Every structure is written in C-alpha cells, then in structure tokens.
Amino acid sequence: MTLQVEVAHRLGAAFSLDARFAGSGGLTALFGRSGSGKTTLIDVIAGLIRPDRGRVLLDGRPLVDTERRIFVPTHRRRVGYVFQEGRLFPHLTVRQNLLYGRWFAPRQDRYVKLGDVVDLLGIGHLLDRRPHGLSGGEKQRVAIGRALLASPRLLLMDEPLAALDEARKAEILPYLERLRDETKVPIVYVSHSIAEVTRLATSMVLMSEGRVVATGSVADIMGRLDLHPVTGRVEAGSGLETRGVGPDRAFGLTVLRAASGDLRVPYADLPIGSRVRARVRARDVIVAVRRPEGLSALNVLPGRLSEIGAHDGPIADLRLDLGGDVLLARVTRRTIHDLDLVPGKEVYAVIKSVAFDRHSLGQAVSSESRRP
Amino acid sequence: MFDLSPDEAMAIRLSLRVAFWAVAASLPFGVLVAFILARGRFWGKPVLDGLVHLPLILPPVVTGYLLLVLFGRQGPLGRFLDETFGIVFAFRWTGAALACAIMGFPLMVRAIRLSIETVDRRLEHAAGTLGANPAWVFATVTLPLILPGIVVGIILSFARSMGEFGATITFVSNIPGQTRTLPSAIYTLTQVPGGDAGAFRLTAISVAVSMAALILSEVVSRLISRRLGTP
C-alpha cells in the first residue's frame, strides 16, 4: 500500500491546512496537538471534505485530484473510518452494525470474515445487543469491527481512544496491536497522545498548525530534541525496542533485552520471545557518569550522550545512544554543568522498574518498525 | 344509542377513506418537502416554507375556494388533469381527499422536518465511509431514524383530515355518499329538526377517533424511541 497526500484547504479565516506526506503499510500515526489539522486531513482522505487544492493517491490511483478534476465520492473509496465517538447506528443491533458495509465491497475484494473480526475484537457476546447498552470501550471495538468488515483498502482512525478512560484504553490497545499485526490493512491513526503513538505506530507524521513538521519512524521523531516544542515537553519520552527473554519468577518481574542491556519490568505475564516496545518518559531517566551501585533502581544501561537539547531554561533534554537505541533523559541545567556533560561522553541511564506501567509496554511491534 | 343510520355509517366510511388517501398520497411529497426544508439551501426557501404553511393560517374557506378555482372543472389545473389523466377532483370524494391532504400537509411536513433536523448527520457520513451510496444511506439510516417523525406526521395529518370541514365543503360541497364526510354530516344534522341524536353520535365518534389517534401516536413514538435507545 502506498498513500500519497498533498493537499491545501482553508477552513474559515483562521485555519488553513497545507500538508503533504506519504505512508506505506503498517500504522502511520498523525500526531499533533488539538487543532493541528489531523482530523481535517483524514476527512480529506475519506472524502468527507473536498480540498481546495491538491491530491490524494492510494496505490497510485487518485481519490481526489483537483487539477485533473477527479473526486471519488466517499462511498466508492473503500476507505474505512473509525470515528472518535464510534457513530454506531442506534437502530441496528451490533451484528447488523458490523455487517452494514459488507455488501458494498465487490465480492472478490472481501477479505474479512465476521467470525475473524468477532474473535479479534472479542465482541462475540455483544452481537444481539443494541449500541445504547454498550460501554464506551465496547462501542469502539464494534466501530473498529464495522469498519474492518467493509474490507477497506485503508483504515482511518480518528483518536479512537480519546473518549475513553484509562481502563478502557488499556482494554482496547491490545486489540489495536493485533489489528496492526494480524490484518494487512494499512492504518492512518490520528492521536494527540504520545503514549499511544509510541506504543502503536510504525511511522509517524508530526503536524502543527496545519503543516507537516516531520515524518519518519517514531524513534527518530521522538528522539529529535528540536521537535519537543511540537511533540510536547511534559510527555516527552522514547521507546526502546526489546525482546522478552525470561521471567524473574521469584519477584514477579519480566526481563526484557534491549540493545545495551536488560530491563526488568514489574509484570510477570509478558510473553517470552515476543517483541516489546517499552516506552520510557524522559523525566523517569536518571543519568550517571559512573556505573552507580547500591541503588534501588534495577535498570542501569550503559551508553553515550549524543546530543544536548536547548537549555536556556532550568531544564534540558539529553539524547542518549544506548547501543543503537535512542533514550531521552530530562535533567536540570545544573546537572549538565556539575557532571560536565558534553556530547560523546560515556554515561549510564538509570530507569526505575516501577516507572513502567502496563500502558507503556506495547507488544509485538510488527517487523517493519523494528530498526536494524 | 349507537345504532347508526345508513347515512351516518356512510359518512364515517367516507371520512376514513378520504383521510386514508389524503395521507397516503401526500406522504411522499411530505417527506420530500420536509427534506428540502430541513437540508436544502437555496434562494426561494422562505417562499416554499410559507407556501407549505399557508393552509395553517388561511381561513379554510379561502383554501377551499382557491382549490375550486384551480382544480374545478374550468380551473387550469383541473382541466389539464381531466384531459390528460382523466382525474377529476370537482365534487368527487377525490376532491375531498385533495382538500384534506392540503390542510394536513403543514402538520405532516413540520413533524417530519423536525425529526430530520435531529438526525445526526455524522451517522450518514459513517454509512458513506462503509460504502453506502446516498440512496442507501437514506433508506437504511436516515429513514429509520426519522420514522418517529413520519409516524407522528401521518397521525396528525390523518386526524386533521378526519376533522376537515371548511375547505372540503367549499371545494366539493356536501354530497351524500360522495363528499359528505363526518364533519359535513354533523353540520347537516345540526341544520335539520330532530337531527340532534345523530349529530351527537357522530360527534362522539369524532372525539373517539381523535383521541385514539393521539394516544396511538404517543405509543408508537415511544416504542420507536425505546428501540433507538433515546428515551
């Protein structure tokens, strides 16, 4: 799958969208603050908004091309859309909702079966109910299933978790990971949650004020200190690509192997052998210039300081290279001064095991996303 | 006391037939006009809106007279319909149905229009992304969602038709078996000596039919709302 987007569109006097990006398979996250134009952009891809200028190509075929006066109407695009608020049809049962789009796809293009979707999303017990009795998380799973069963060529998801509380988010995230890894449908996923993006995305498009600021792998973009004003400082962090290597049964931990050493995380039930992307917030990382001893923190990873971010204020972000993995650490300017930190210096990153919560451990990131 | 005379029974049957056809024939137009008024954006919209609502404001006699002028045998529309389709309204029960349809139309359009305006258009967009073309979206999403409004519109228009008097008697007169509907029959009975008992019987039936229509509309719309989960 290739998706090419180059569009300009004006919404009212205050906002204009002028964005271009290309996506190819996996889960492409459109990331940016509220009002940065993410939803407008996927509405253009879905055909719900006709852009003033530009074009959208899916596998080389135009969905819209203002120069060639092409506009394929929404219902002929076969682009699935999971909306923030579900938008289930209230007059239909869950089963009827799921099957709504089934007959519109040409027979030879139908690649999704009801049974598979029901299993994937765990909604078998809901089939005969009506939407108004479902919880927010259940509604969203049904909405995802409904979009999938139309056998879309591309799946758009507009902050599908934004309306849910933390428990419901945790309930759905594993389903999204399975969706990404077990179905071949490419996904464009809109989010303003860095935790979701770090956990789910194979590549990301960073947006700000209607423009695309950067595109690339999640690790590359989140590792770029110059983008922190856009990606958001408070939640800044990075994802370590690891593999579960064994349980630490006596203490109920799991050992994850990263490029530069082992991490112990406080969950005993992570599958051994599978890939786990562990998200570490920059402010949860301690930097030491000698290997520390006698610490409560279990994880000490050796590496090298590769970059110091802007530090005109009291706080600065450091980019550490841990055997190829990027780890961000947030320290005070005073630390930089006292420890005499300069790029190239050998350092140790210290991460408390309890800094990992379940939300920050994503499983089975698909192979394209794993950096060599 | 409810032994109806043949004339009274005939008036009731006629009224039911007239009201049924008035509603049935005007419903498609009612849905269409309600849609245009709810969703359309065009220059003449206030004019159309006014035209639809006019029968609600005008004295029924005026509406009836205008129908007579337009649809009478010598009227431009009446002559055209007679010559091309063989449809005659003047002094026939079909004319009574036309008068009732016109009088009930604003009520029907209002009820349907209100329900169209409350439909969440985002649901229609969602149906579009699933591959449904606009006609399918209308049939499978919009129409079921506005069903309560349509039912209420049907019942209001039906009740209005059962009670229509002024426009009907002006347009198609008061011919027994042809255009003497329930209200006309009551009026006639009040004009003759000894007609009181008959007038009272028909009045009681009229009240009963109207009450039944109101209760039915309430029950049906509540049933549908429960199904949609919007109490």
Coordinates of C-alpha atoms in Angstrom, one line a residue:
Chain A
M1 CA 0.0 0.0 0.0
T2 CA 1.2 3.5 -0.7
L3 CA -0.7 6.6 0.3
Q4 CA 0.3 9.9 -1.1
V5 CA -1.3 13.1 0.3
E6 CA -0.6 16.6 -0.9
V7 CA -3.5 18.9 0.0
A8 CA -4.2 22.6 0.8
H9 CA -7.5 23.5 2.3
R10 CA -8.8 26.6 4.0
L11 CA -11.3 26.3 6.9
G12 CA -12.7 29.6 7.8
A13 CA -10.5 32.6 8.2
A14 CA -8.3 31.3 11.0
F15 CA -7.2 27.8 9.9
S16 CA -5.5 26.6 6.8
L17 CA -4.2 23.1 6.1
D18 CA -1.2 22.6 3.8
A19 CA 0.1 19.2 4.2
R20 CA 1.9 16.5 2.3
F21 CA 3.0 13.1 3.4
A22 CA 3.4 9.6 2.2
G23 CA 2.5 6.4 4.0
S24 CA 3.3 2.8 3.2
G25 CA 1.8 0.0 5.2
G26 CA 1.7 -0.6 8.9
L27 CA 0.3 2.0 11.2
T28 CA 1.1 5.6 10.3
A29 CA 0.3 8.0 13.2
L30 CA -0.7 11.5 12.5
F31 CA 0.4 13.2 15.7
G32 CA -0.1 16.8 16.8
R33 CA -1.9 18.9 19.3
S34 CA -5.7 19.5 19.1
G35 CA -6.4 21.9 16.2
S36 CA -3.3 21.0 14.3
G37 CA -5.3 19.7 11.3
K38 CA -5.1 16.0 11.8
T39 CA -8.8 15.3 11.6
T40 CA -9.3 17.6 8.6
L41 CA -6.5 15.8 6.9
I42 CA -8.1 12.3 7.3
D43 CA -11.5 13.8 6.4
V44 CA -9.9 14.8 3.1
I45 CA -8.6 11.2 2.7
A46 CA -12.0 9.8 3.4
G47 CA -13.8 12.2 1.0
L48 CA -15.8 13.9 3.8
I49 CA -14.0 17.2 2.9
R50 CA -13.3 18.3 -0.7
P51 CA -9.9 20.0 -0.5
D52 CA -9.4 23.4 -2.2
R53 CA -6.3 22.1 -4.0
G54 CA -4.2 19.0 -4.1
R55 CA -4.5 15.3 -4.5
V56 CA -4.7 12.0 -2.6
L57 CA -3.4 8.9 -4.2
L58 CA -4.0 5.4 -2.9
D59 CA -1.8 2.8 -4.6
G60 CA -1.2 5.2 -7.4
R61 CA -4.9 5.7 -8.1
P62 CA -6.3 9.2 -7.4
L63 CA -9.1 9.5 -4.7
V64 CA -9.1 13.3 -5.3
D65 CA -7.1 15.4 -7.7
T66 CA -8.2 18.9 -8.1
E67 CA -6.0 19.6 -11.1
R68 CA -7.5 16.7 -13.0
R69 CA -10.9 17.4 -11.6
I70 CA -11.2 14.0 -10.0
F71 CA -13.2 13.5 -6.9
V72 CA -14.2 9.9 -5.9
P73 CA -17.2 10.1 -3.6
T74 CA -16.8 8.7 -0.1
H75 CA -18.8 5.6 -0.7
R76 CA -16.6 4.5 -3.6
R77 CA -13.3 5.0 -1.9
R78 CA -13.3 1.9 0.3
V79 CA -11.5 3.8 3.0
G80 CA -12.7 2.7 6.4
Y81 CA -13.1 5.3 9.1
V82 CA -13.3 4.7 12.9
F83 CA -14.6 7.9 14.4
Q84 CA -13.7 9.3 17.8
E85 CA -17.3 8.7 19.1
G86 CA -18.0 5.4 17.4
R87 CA -21.0 6.5 15.5
L88 CA -22.8 3.2 15.6
F89 CA -26.2 3.1 14.1
P90 CA -28.6 3.2 17.0
H91 CA -31.5 1.4 15.2
L92 CA -29.4 -1.6 14.4
T93 CA -28.1 -4.4 16.5
V94 CA -24.3 -4.9 16.9
R95 CA -24.4 -7.7 14.4
Q96 CA -26.3 -5.5 11.9
N97 CA -23.9 -2.7 12.5
L98 CA -20.9 -5.0 11.9
L99 CA -22.4 -6.3 8.6
Y100 CA -23.6 -2.9 7.3
G101 CA -20.7 -2.3 4.9
R102 CA -20.2 -6.0 4.0
W103 CA -22.2 -6.0 0.8
F104 CA -20.8 -2.8 -0.7
A105 CA -17.4 -4.2 -1.4
P106 CA -17.0 -6.2 -4.6
R107 CA -17.1 -9.9 -3.8
Q108 CA -13.6 -10.6 -4.9
D109 CA -12.3 -7.8 -2.6
R110 CA -13.9 -9.0 0.6
Y111 CA -11.0 -10.3 2.7
V112 CA -12.6 -10.0 6.2
K113 CA -14.9 -12.6 7.8
L114 CA -17.4 -11.8 10.6
G115 CA -16.1 -14.7 12.7
D116 CA -12.5 -13.5 12.5
V117 CA -13.4 -9.9 13.4
V118 CA -15.5 -11.0 16.3
D119 CA -12.6 -13.1 17.6
L120 CA -10.0 -10.4 17.0
L121 CA -12.0 -7.8 18.9
G122 CA -13.7 -10.1 21.5
I123 CA -17.2 -8.9 20.8
G124 CA -19.0 -12.3 20.3
H125 CA -21.2 -11.8 23.4
L126 CA -22.4 -8.4 22.1
L127 CA -23.8 -9.4 18.7
D128 CA -27.5 -9.3 19.6
R129 CA -27.4 -6.2 21.6
R130 CA -28.1 -2.6 20.6
P131 CA -25.4 0.1 20.7
H132 CA -27.0 2.2 23.5
G133 CA -26.4 -0.5 26.1
L134 CA -22.7 -0.9 25.4
S135 CA -19.8 0.6 27.3
G136 CA -17.6 3.1 25.6
G137 CA -14.9 0.5 25.1
E138 CA -17.3 -2.0 23.6
K139 CA -18.8 0.6 21.3
Q140 CA -15.3 1.5 20.0
R141 CA -14.5 -2.2 19.4
V142 CA -17.7 -2.6 17.4
A143 CA -16.9 0.5 15.4
I144 CA -13.5 -0.9 14.6
G145 CA -15.1 -4.2 13.5
R146 CA -17.7 -2.5 11.4
A147 CA -15.0 -0.5 9.5
L148 CA -12.9 -3.7 9.0
L149 CA -15.9 -5.7 7.7
A150 CA -16.3 -3.3 4.8
S151 CA -12.9 -4.7 3.6
P152 CA -11.3 -1.3 3.4
R153 CA -8.2 -0.7 1.4
L154 CA -7.1 1.8 4.1
L155 CA -8.3 2.3 7.6
L156 CA -8.5 5.7 9.1
M157 CA -8.8 6.1 12.9
D158 CA -9.6 9.4 14.5
E159 CA -8.5 9.3 18.1
P160 CA -10.4 6.1 18.7
L161 CA -9.4 6.1 22.4
A162 CA -9.8 9.8 23.2
A163 CA -13.3 9.5 24.7
L164 CA -12.3 6.6 26.9
D165 CA -10.9 6.4 30.4
E166 CA -7.6 4.8 31.2
A167 CA -9.0 1.4 32.0
R168 CA -10.9 1.3 28.7
K169 CA -7.9 2.4 26.8
A170 CA -5.8 -0.4 28.3
E171 CA -8.6 -2.7 27.2
I172 CA -8.5 -1.6 23.6
L173 CA -4.8 -1.1 23.0
P174 CA -4.0 -4.8 22.7
Y175 CA -6.8 -5.1 20.1
L176 CA -5.3 -2.3 18.1
E177 CA -1.9 -4.0 18.2
R178 CA -3.4 -7.2 16.9
L179 CA -5.3 -5.2 14.2
R180 CA -2.0 -3.7 13.1
D181 CA -0.1 -7.1 13.1
E182 CA -2.7 -9.6 12.1
T183 CA -4.5 -7.8 9.3
K184 CA -2.8 -6.4 6.4
V185 CA -4.9 -3.3 6.2
P186 CA -2.8 -0.2 6.4
I187 CA -3.9 2.3 9.1
V188 CA -3.7 6.0 9.4
Y189 CA -4.1 6.8 13.1
V190 CA -4.8 10.2 14.4
S191 CA -3.8 10.9 18.0
H192 CA -2.5 13.6 20.3
S193 CA -1.4 11.0 22.9
I194 CA 2.3 10.4 22.7
A195 CA 1.9 7.2 24.8
E196 CA -0.5 5.7 22.2
V197 CA 1.7 6.8 19.3
T198 CA 4.9 5.4 20.9
R199 CA 3.2 2.2 21.5
L200 CA 1.4 1.7 18.3
A201 CA 3.0 3.5 15.4
T202 CA 5.3 2.0 12.8
S203 CA 5.9 5.5 11.4
M204 CA 4.6 8.9 12.3
V205 CA 3.7 12.3 10.7
L206 CA 4.1 15.2 13.1
M207 CA 1.7 18.0 12.5
S208 CA 1.5 21.6 13.8
E209 CA -0.9 24.4 12.7
G210 CA -2.0 22.6 9.6
R211 CA 1.5 21.8 8.4
V212 CA 3.5 18.6 8.4
V213 CA 6.6 19.3 10.5
A214 CA 8.4 16.0 10.3
T215 CA 7.8 12.4 9.1
G216 CA 9.8 9.3 10.0
S217 CA 10.0 6.5 12.5
V218 CA 8.7 7.1 15.9
A219 CA 12.1 6.7 17.5
D220 CA 13.6 9.2 15.1
I221 CA 11.0 11.8 15.6
M222 CA 10.6 11.4 19.4
G223 CA 14.4 11.4 19.6
R224 CA 14.7 14.7 17.9
L225 CA 15.2 17.3 20.7
D226 CA 14.4 20.2 18.4
L227 CA 10.9 18.9 17.9
H228 CA 10.0 19.0 21.6
P229 CA 8.1 22.2 21.4
V230 CA 5.7 20.4 18.9
T231 CA 5.7 16.9 20.4
G232 CA 5.1 18.3 23.8
R233 CA 7.6 18.6 26.6
V234 CA 5.9 17.1 29.6
E235 CA 5.2 13.8 28.0
A236 CA 8.4 13.5 26.0
G237 CA 9.9 10.1 26.0
S238 CA 11.3 7.4 23.8
G239 CA 10.6 3.8 23.0
L240 CA 13.2 1.0 23.5
E241 CA 12.8 -2.0 21.2
T242 CA 13.2 -5.0 23.4
R243 CA 12.5 -8.8 23.4
G244 CA 11.1 -10.6 26.4
V245 CA 13.9 -13.1 27.4
G246 CA 12.7 -14.5 30.7
P247 CA 10.7 -14.2 33.8
D248 CA 12.1 -13.3 37.1
R249 CA 9.6 -15.5 38.9
A250 CA 10.8 -15.1 42.4
F251 CA 9.9 -11.4 42.3
G252 CA 7.2 -11.4 39.6
L253 CA 9.2 -9.4 37.1
T254 CA 9.9 -10.0 33.4
V255 CA 13.4 -9.4 31.9
L256 CA 13.4 -7.5 28.6
R257 CA 16.5 -7.4 26.5
A258 CA 17.4 -4.1 24.9
A259 CA 20.4 -3.4 22.7
S260 CA 22.6 -2.3 25.5
G261 CA 21.4 -4.5 28.4
D262 CA 18.5 -5.9 30.3
L263 CA 15.4 -4.1 31.6
R264 CA 13.3 -5.5 34.4
V265 CA 9.7 -4.5 34.4
P266 CA 7.1 -5.3 37.1
Y267 CA 4.9 -7.6 35.1
A268 CA 5.2 -11.4 35.2
D269 CA 2.9 -12.2 32.3
L270 CA 4.7 -10.8 29.3
P271 CA 5.2 -13.4 26.7
I272 CA 8.8 -14.6 26.4
G273 CA 10.3 -14.3 23.0
S274 CA 8.0 -11.7 21.6
R275 CA 9.0 -8.1 20.9
V276 CA 8.0 -5.5 23.4
R277 CA 8.3 -1.7 22.8
A278 CA 9.0 -0.2 26.2
R279 CA 8.2 3.5 26.4
V280 CA 10.3 5.5 28.9
R281 CA 9.4 9.0 29.7
A282 CA 12.4 11.4 29.7
R283 CA 11.7 12.5 33.2
D284 CA 11.9 9.0 34.5
V285 CA 15.5 8.6 33.5
I286 CA 18.5 9.4 35.7
V287 CA 21.9 10.0 34.1
A288 CA 25.1 8.9 35.8
V289 CA 28.7 9.3 34.7
R290 CA 29.9 6.3 36.6
R291 CA 28.1 2.9 37.0
P292 CA 26.1 3.5 40.2
E293 CA 25.9 1.0 42.9
G294 CA 23.7 0.5 45.9
L295 CA 20.6 1.8 44.1
S296 CA 17.0 0.8 44.4
A297 CA 16.6 1.1 40.6
L298 CA 17.1 -2.2 38.8
N299 CA 17.9 -1.0 35.4
V300 CA 21.3 0.5 34.5
L301 CA 22.1 0.7 30.8
P302 CA 25.5 1.9 29.5
G303 CA 25.5 4.3 26.6
R304 CA 26.8 7.5 25.2
L305 CA 25.5 11.1 25.3
S306 CA 24.8 12.0 21.7
E307 CA 23.0 15.4 22.0
I308 CA 22.0 18.1 24.4
G309 CA 18.8 19.9 23.7
A310 CA 18.2 23.6 24.0
H311 CA 19.0 24.6 27.6
D312 CA 18.3 28.2 28.1
G313 CA 15.8 27.4 30.9
P314 CA 16.5 25.4 34.0
I315 CA 15.7 22.1 32.3
A316 CA 17.3 20.3 29.3
D317 CA 16.6 17.1 27.4
L318 CA 19.5 14.7 26.6
R319 CA 19.6 12.2 23.8
L320 CA 21.4 9.1 24.8
D321 CA 22.6 6.4 22.4
L322 CA 22.2 3.0 24.0
G323 CA 23.8 0.6 21.6
G324 CA 21.7 2.0 18.7
D325 CA 18.6 2.7 20.7
V326 CA 17.6 6.3 21.4
L327 CA 16.7 7.1 25.0
L328 CA 15.7 10.6 26.1
A329 CA 16.6 11.9 29.5
R330 CA 15.4 15.1 31.2
V331 CA 17.8 16.7 33.6
T332 CA 18.4 20.2 35.0
R333 CA 20.9 22.6 33.5
R334 CA 22.8 22.4 36.8
T335 CA 23.3 18.6 36.3
I336 CA 24.8 19.3 32.9
H337 CA 27.2 21.8 34.5
D338 CA 28.1 19.7 37.6
L339 CA 28.7 16.4 35.7
D340 CA 30.4 18.3 32.9
L341 CA 28.2 16.6 30.3
V342 CA 29.2 17.0 26.7
P343 CA 28.2 15.1 23.6
G344 CA 30.2 11.9 23.2
K345 CA 30.6 11.3 26.9
E346 CA 30.1 7.8 28.3
V347 CA 27.1 7.7 30.6
Y348 CA 24.7 5.3 32.3
A349 CA 21.0 5.6 32.1
V350 CA 19.1 4.6 35.2
I351 CA 15.5 3.6 35.0
K352 CA 13.3 2.6 37.9
S353 CA 11.4 -0.6 37.1
V354 CA 8.2 0.8 38.6
A355 CA 8.3 3.6 36.1
F356 CA 6.9 1.1 33.6
D357 CA 3.2 0.7 33.7
R358 CA 1.2 -1.6 31.5
H359 CA 0.2 1.3 29.3
S360 CA 3.9 1.9 28.4
L361 CA 4.6 -1.7 27.2
G362 CA 3.4 -2.4 23.7
Q363 CA 3.6 -5.9 22.4
A364 CA 4.6 -7.4 19.1
V365 CA 5.5 -4.4 17.1
S366 CA 5.5 -5.6 13.5
S367 CA 8.8 -6.3 11.8
E368 CA 9.0 -3.2 9.5
S369 CA 9.0 -1.0 12.5
R370 CA 12.0 -2.6 14.2
R371 CA 15.0 -0.7 13.4
P372 CA 18.0 -2.8 12.4
Chain B
M1 CA -78.0 4.8 21.1
F2 CA -75.1 3.8 18.8
D3 CA -77.3 2.4 16.2
L4 CA -76.0 4.4 13.3
S5 CA -78.3 5.2 10.4
P6 CA -77.1 4.1 7.0
D7 CA -76.3 7.8 6.2
E8 CA -74.2 8.2 9.3
A9 CA -72.3 4.9 8.7
M10 CA -71.7 6.0 5.1
A11 CA -70.3 9.4 6.3
I12 CA -67.9 7.6 8.6
R13 CA -66.7 5.1 6.0
L14 CA -66.3 8.0 3.5
S15 CA -64.3 10.0 6.0
L16 CA -62.0 7.1 6.8
R17 CA -61.4 6.6 3.0
V18 CA -60.8 10.3 2.3
A19 CA -58.4 10.6 5.3
F20 CA -56.5 7.4 4.3
W21 CA -56.0 8.5 0.7
A22 CA -55.2 12.1 1.7
V23 CA -52.4 10.8 4.0
A24 CA -51.2 8.1 1.6
A25 CA -51.0 10.4 -1.4
S26 CA -49.4 13.3 0.4
L27 CA -46.8 11.3 2.4
P28 CA -44.1 11.0 -0.3
F29 CA -44.4 14.7 -1.0
G30 CA -44.4 15.4 2.7
V31 CA -41.1 13.6 3.2
L32 CA -39.6 15.2 0.1
V33 CA -40.6 18.8 1.1
A34 CA -39.6 18.2 4.7
F35 CA -36.2 17.1 3.4
I36 CA -35.8 20.1 1.2
L37 CA -36.8 22.5 4.0
A38 CA -34.5 20.8 6.5
R39 CA -31.4 20.3 4.4
G40 CA -31.7 22.5 1.4
R41 CA -30.0 25.8 1.0
F42 CA -31.5 27.8 -1.9
W43 CA -32.8 31.2 -2.7
G44 CA -36.5 30.6 -2.6
K45 CA -36.6 28.6 0.6
P46 CA -38.7 31.1 2.7
V47 CA -41.2 31.2 -0.1
L48 CA -41.6 27.4 -0.2
D49 CA -41.7 27.4 3.6
G50 CA -44.5 30.0 3.6
L51 CA -46.5 28.2 0.9
V52 CA -46.4 24.9 2.8
H53 CA -47.6 26.6 5.9
L54 CA -50.3 28.8 4.3
P55 CA -53.2 26.4 4.8
L56 CA -52.5 26.5 8.5
I57 CA -53.0 30.3 8.6
L58 CA -55.6 30.9 5.8
P59 CA -59.3 30.6 6.6
P60 CA -60.2 27.1 5.4
V61 CA -62.9 28.7 3.2
V62 CA -60.2 30.6 1.3
T63 CA -58.2 27.4 0.8
G64 CA -61.3 25.7 -0.5
Y65 CA -62.1 28.5 -2.8
L66 CA -58.6 28.6 -4.2
L67 CA -58.8 24.8 -4.8
L68 CA -62.1 25.3 -6.6
V69 CA -60.6 28.0 -8.8
L70 CA -57.5 25.9 -9.6
F71 CA -58.9 22.3 -9.6
G72 CA -62.5 22.9 -10.6
R73 CA -63.6 21.6 -14.0
Q74 CA -63.0 25.0 -15.5
G75 CA -59.8 25.7 -13.5
P76 CA -56.5 25.5 -15.3
L77 CA -55.1 22.5 -13.3
G78 CA -58.5 20.8 -13.1
R79 CA -59.0 20.9 -16.9
F80 CA -55.4 19.7 -17.5
L81 CA -55.7 16.8 -15.1
D82 CA -59.1 15.8 -16.5
E83 CA -58.0 16.0 -20.2
T84 CA -54.6 14.2 -19.7
F85 CA -55.1 11.7 -16.9
G86 CA -58.9 11.6 -16.6
I87 CA -58.6 12.7 -13.0
V88 CA -61.5 14.8 -11.7
F89 CA -61.5 16.4 -8.3
A90 CA -64.5 18.7 -8.5
F91 CA -67.5 17.4 -6.4
R92 CA -65.9 13.9 -6.0
W93 CA -64.6 12.2 -2.9
T94 CA -61.1 12.6 -4.5
G95 CA -61.5 16.3 -4.2
A96 CA -62.3 15.9 -0.5
A97 CA -59.1 13.9 -0.2
L98 CA -57.2 16.6 -2.0
A99 CA -58.6 19.3 0.3
C100 CA -57.7 17.2 3.4
A101 CA -54.2 16.5 2.1
I102 CA -53.6 20.2 1.6
M103 CA -54.9 21.1 5.0
G104 CA -53.0 18.3 6.7
F105 CA -49.8 19.0 4.8
P106 CA -48.2 21.6 7.1
L107 CA -48.7 19.4 10.1
M108 CA -47.1 16.5 8.4
V109 CA -44.2 18.4 7.0
R110 CA -43.5 20.1 10.3
A111 CA -43.3 16.8 12.2
I112 CA -41.1 15.1 9.6
R113 CA -38.9 18.2 9.2
L114 CA -38.2 18.4 13.0
S115 CA -37.2 14.7 13.1
I116 CA -34.9 15.2 10.1
E117 CA -33.2 18.1 11.8
T118 CA -32.4 16.0 14.8
V119 CA -30.8 13.2 12.8
D120 CA -27.1 13.1 13.5
R121 CA -25.6 13.7 10.1
R122 CA -22.4 12.1 11.2
L123 CA -24.2 8.8 11.2
E124 CA -24.9 9.3 7.5
H125 CA -21.2 10.2 6.8
A126 CA -20.3 7.0 8.7
A127 CA -22.6 5.0 6.4
G128 CA -20.9 6.6 3.4
T129 CA -17.5 5.5 4.6
L130 CA -18.8 2.0 4.8
G131 CA -19.7 2.1 1.1
A132 CA -23.3 3.0 1.1
N133 CA -24.3 5.4 -1.7
P134 CA -26.6 8.3 -0.9
A135 CA -29.8 6.5 -1.7
W136 CA -28.9 3.5 0.5
V137 CA -27.8 5.9 3.3
F138 CA -31.3 7.4 3.1
A139 CA -33.1 4.1 3.1
T140 CA -31.1 2.4 5.8
V141 CA -30.0 5.1 8.1
T142 CA -32.0 8.4 7.6
L143 CA -35.4 6.9 7.1
P144 CA -35.3 4.5 10.1
L145 CA -34.1 7.4 12.3
I146 CA -36.9 9.8 11.2
L147 CA -39.6 7.1 11.5
P148 CA -41.0 8.6 14.7
G149 CA -41.4 11.9 13.0
I150 CA -43.1 10.2 10.0
V151 CA -45.5 8.3 12.2
V152 CA -46.4 11.5 14.1
G153 CA -46.8 13.3 10.8
I154 CA -49.1 10.6 9.5
I155 CA -51.3 10.6 12.6
L156 CA -51.5 14.4 12.8
S157 CA -52.4 14.6 9.1
F158 CA -54.9 11.8 9.4
A159 CA -56.6 13.4 12.4
R160 CA -56.7 16.8 10.6
S161 CA -58.3 15.1 7.6
M162 CA -60.9 13.4 9.7
G163 CA -61.9 16.9 11.0
E164 CA -61.5 18.9 7.9
F165 CA -64.7 20.9 7.1
G166 CA -64.3 24.4 5.7
A167 CA -62.1 23.7 2.7
T168 CA -63.9 20.5 1.8
I169 CA -67.4 21.9 1.8
T170 CA -66.2 25.0 -0.2
F171 CA -64.4 22.9 -2.8
V172 CA -66.5 19.8 -3.2
S173 CA -69.8 20.8 -1.5
N174 CA -71.7 18.4 0.7
I175 CA -73.0 15.5 -1.5
P176 CA -74.2 12.4 0.4
G177 CA -72.0 9.4 -0.3
Q178 CA -69.6 11.4 -2.3
T179 CA -68.3 14.4 -0.3
R180 CA -70.4 14.3 2.9
T181 CA -67.6 13.5 5.3
L182 CA -68.1 13.2 9.1
P183 CA -67.9 16.9 9.9
S184 CA -70.2 17.8 7.0
A185 CA -72.6 15.2 8.1
I186 CA -72.6 16.6 11.7
Y187 CA -73.1 20.1 10.2
T188 CA -76.0 18.8 8.1
L189 CA -77.6 17.1 11.0
T190 CA -77.5 20.2 13.2
Q191 CA -79.4 22.1 10.4
V192 CA -82.4 19.8 10.4
P193 CA -85.0 19.3 13.1
G194 CA -84.6 16.1 15.1
G195 CA -81.0 15.7 14.0
D196 CA -79.6 16.2 17.4
A197 CA -79.3 12.5 18.3
G198 CA -77.4 11.7 15.1
A199 CA -75.2 14.7 15.4
F200 CA -74.3 13.6 18.9
R201 CA -73.5 10.1 17.8
L202 CA -71.2 11.3 15.1
T203 CA -69.6 13.8 17.5
A204 CA -68.8 11.1 20.0
I205 CA -67.2 9.0 17.2
S206 CA -65.3 12.0 16.0
V207 CA -63.9 12.6 19.6
A208 CA -63.1 8.9 19.9
V209 CA -61.2 8.8 16.6
S210 CA -59.2 11.9 17.5
M211 CA -58.4 10.6 21.0
A212 CA -57.3 7.2 19.5
A213 CA -55.1 9.0 17.0
L214 CA -53.3 11.0 19.7
I215 CA -52.8 8.0 22.0
L216 CA -51.6 5.9 19.1
S217 CA -49.1 8.5 18.1
E218 CA -47.8 8.7 21.6
V219 CA -47.5 4.9 22.0
V220 CA -45.9 4.4 18.6
S221 CA -43.3 7.1 19.0
R222 CA -42.4 5.8 22.5
L223 CA -42.0 2.3 21.1
I224 CA -39.7 3.5 18.4
S225 CA -37.7 5.7 20.8
R226 CA -37.1 2.8 23.1
R227 CA -35.8 0.7 20.2
L228 CA -33.4 3.5 19.3
G229 CA -32.3 3.9 22.9
T230 CA -33.2 7.6 23.1
P231 CA -35.7 7.9 25.9

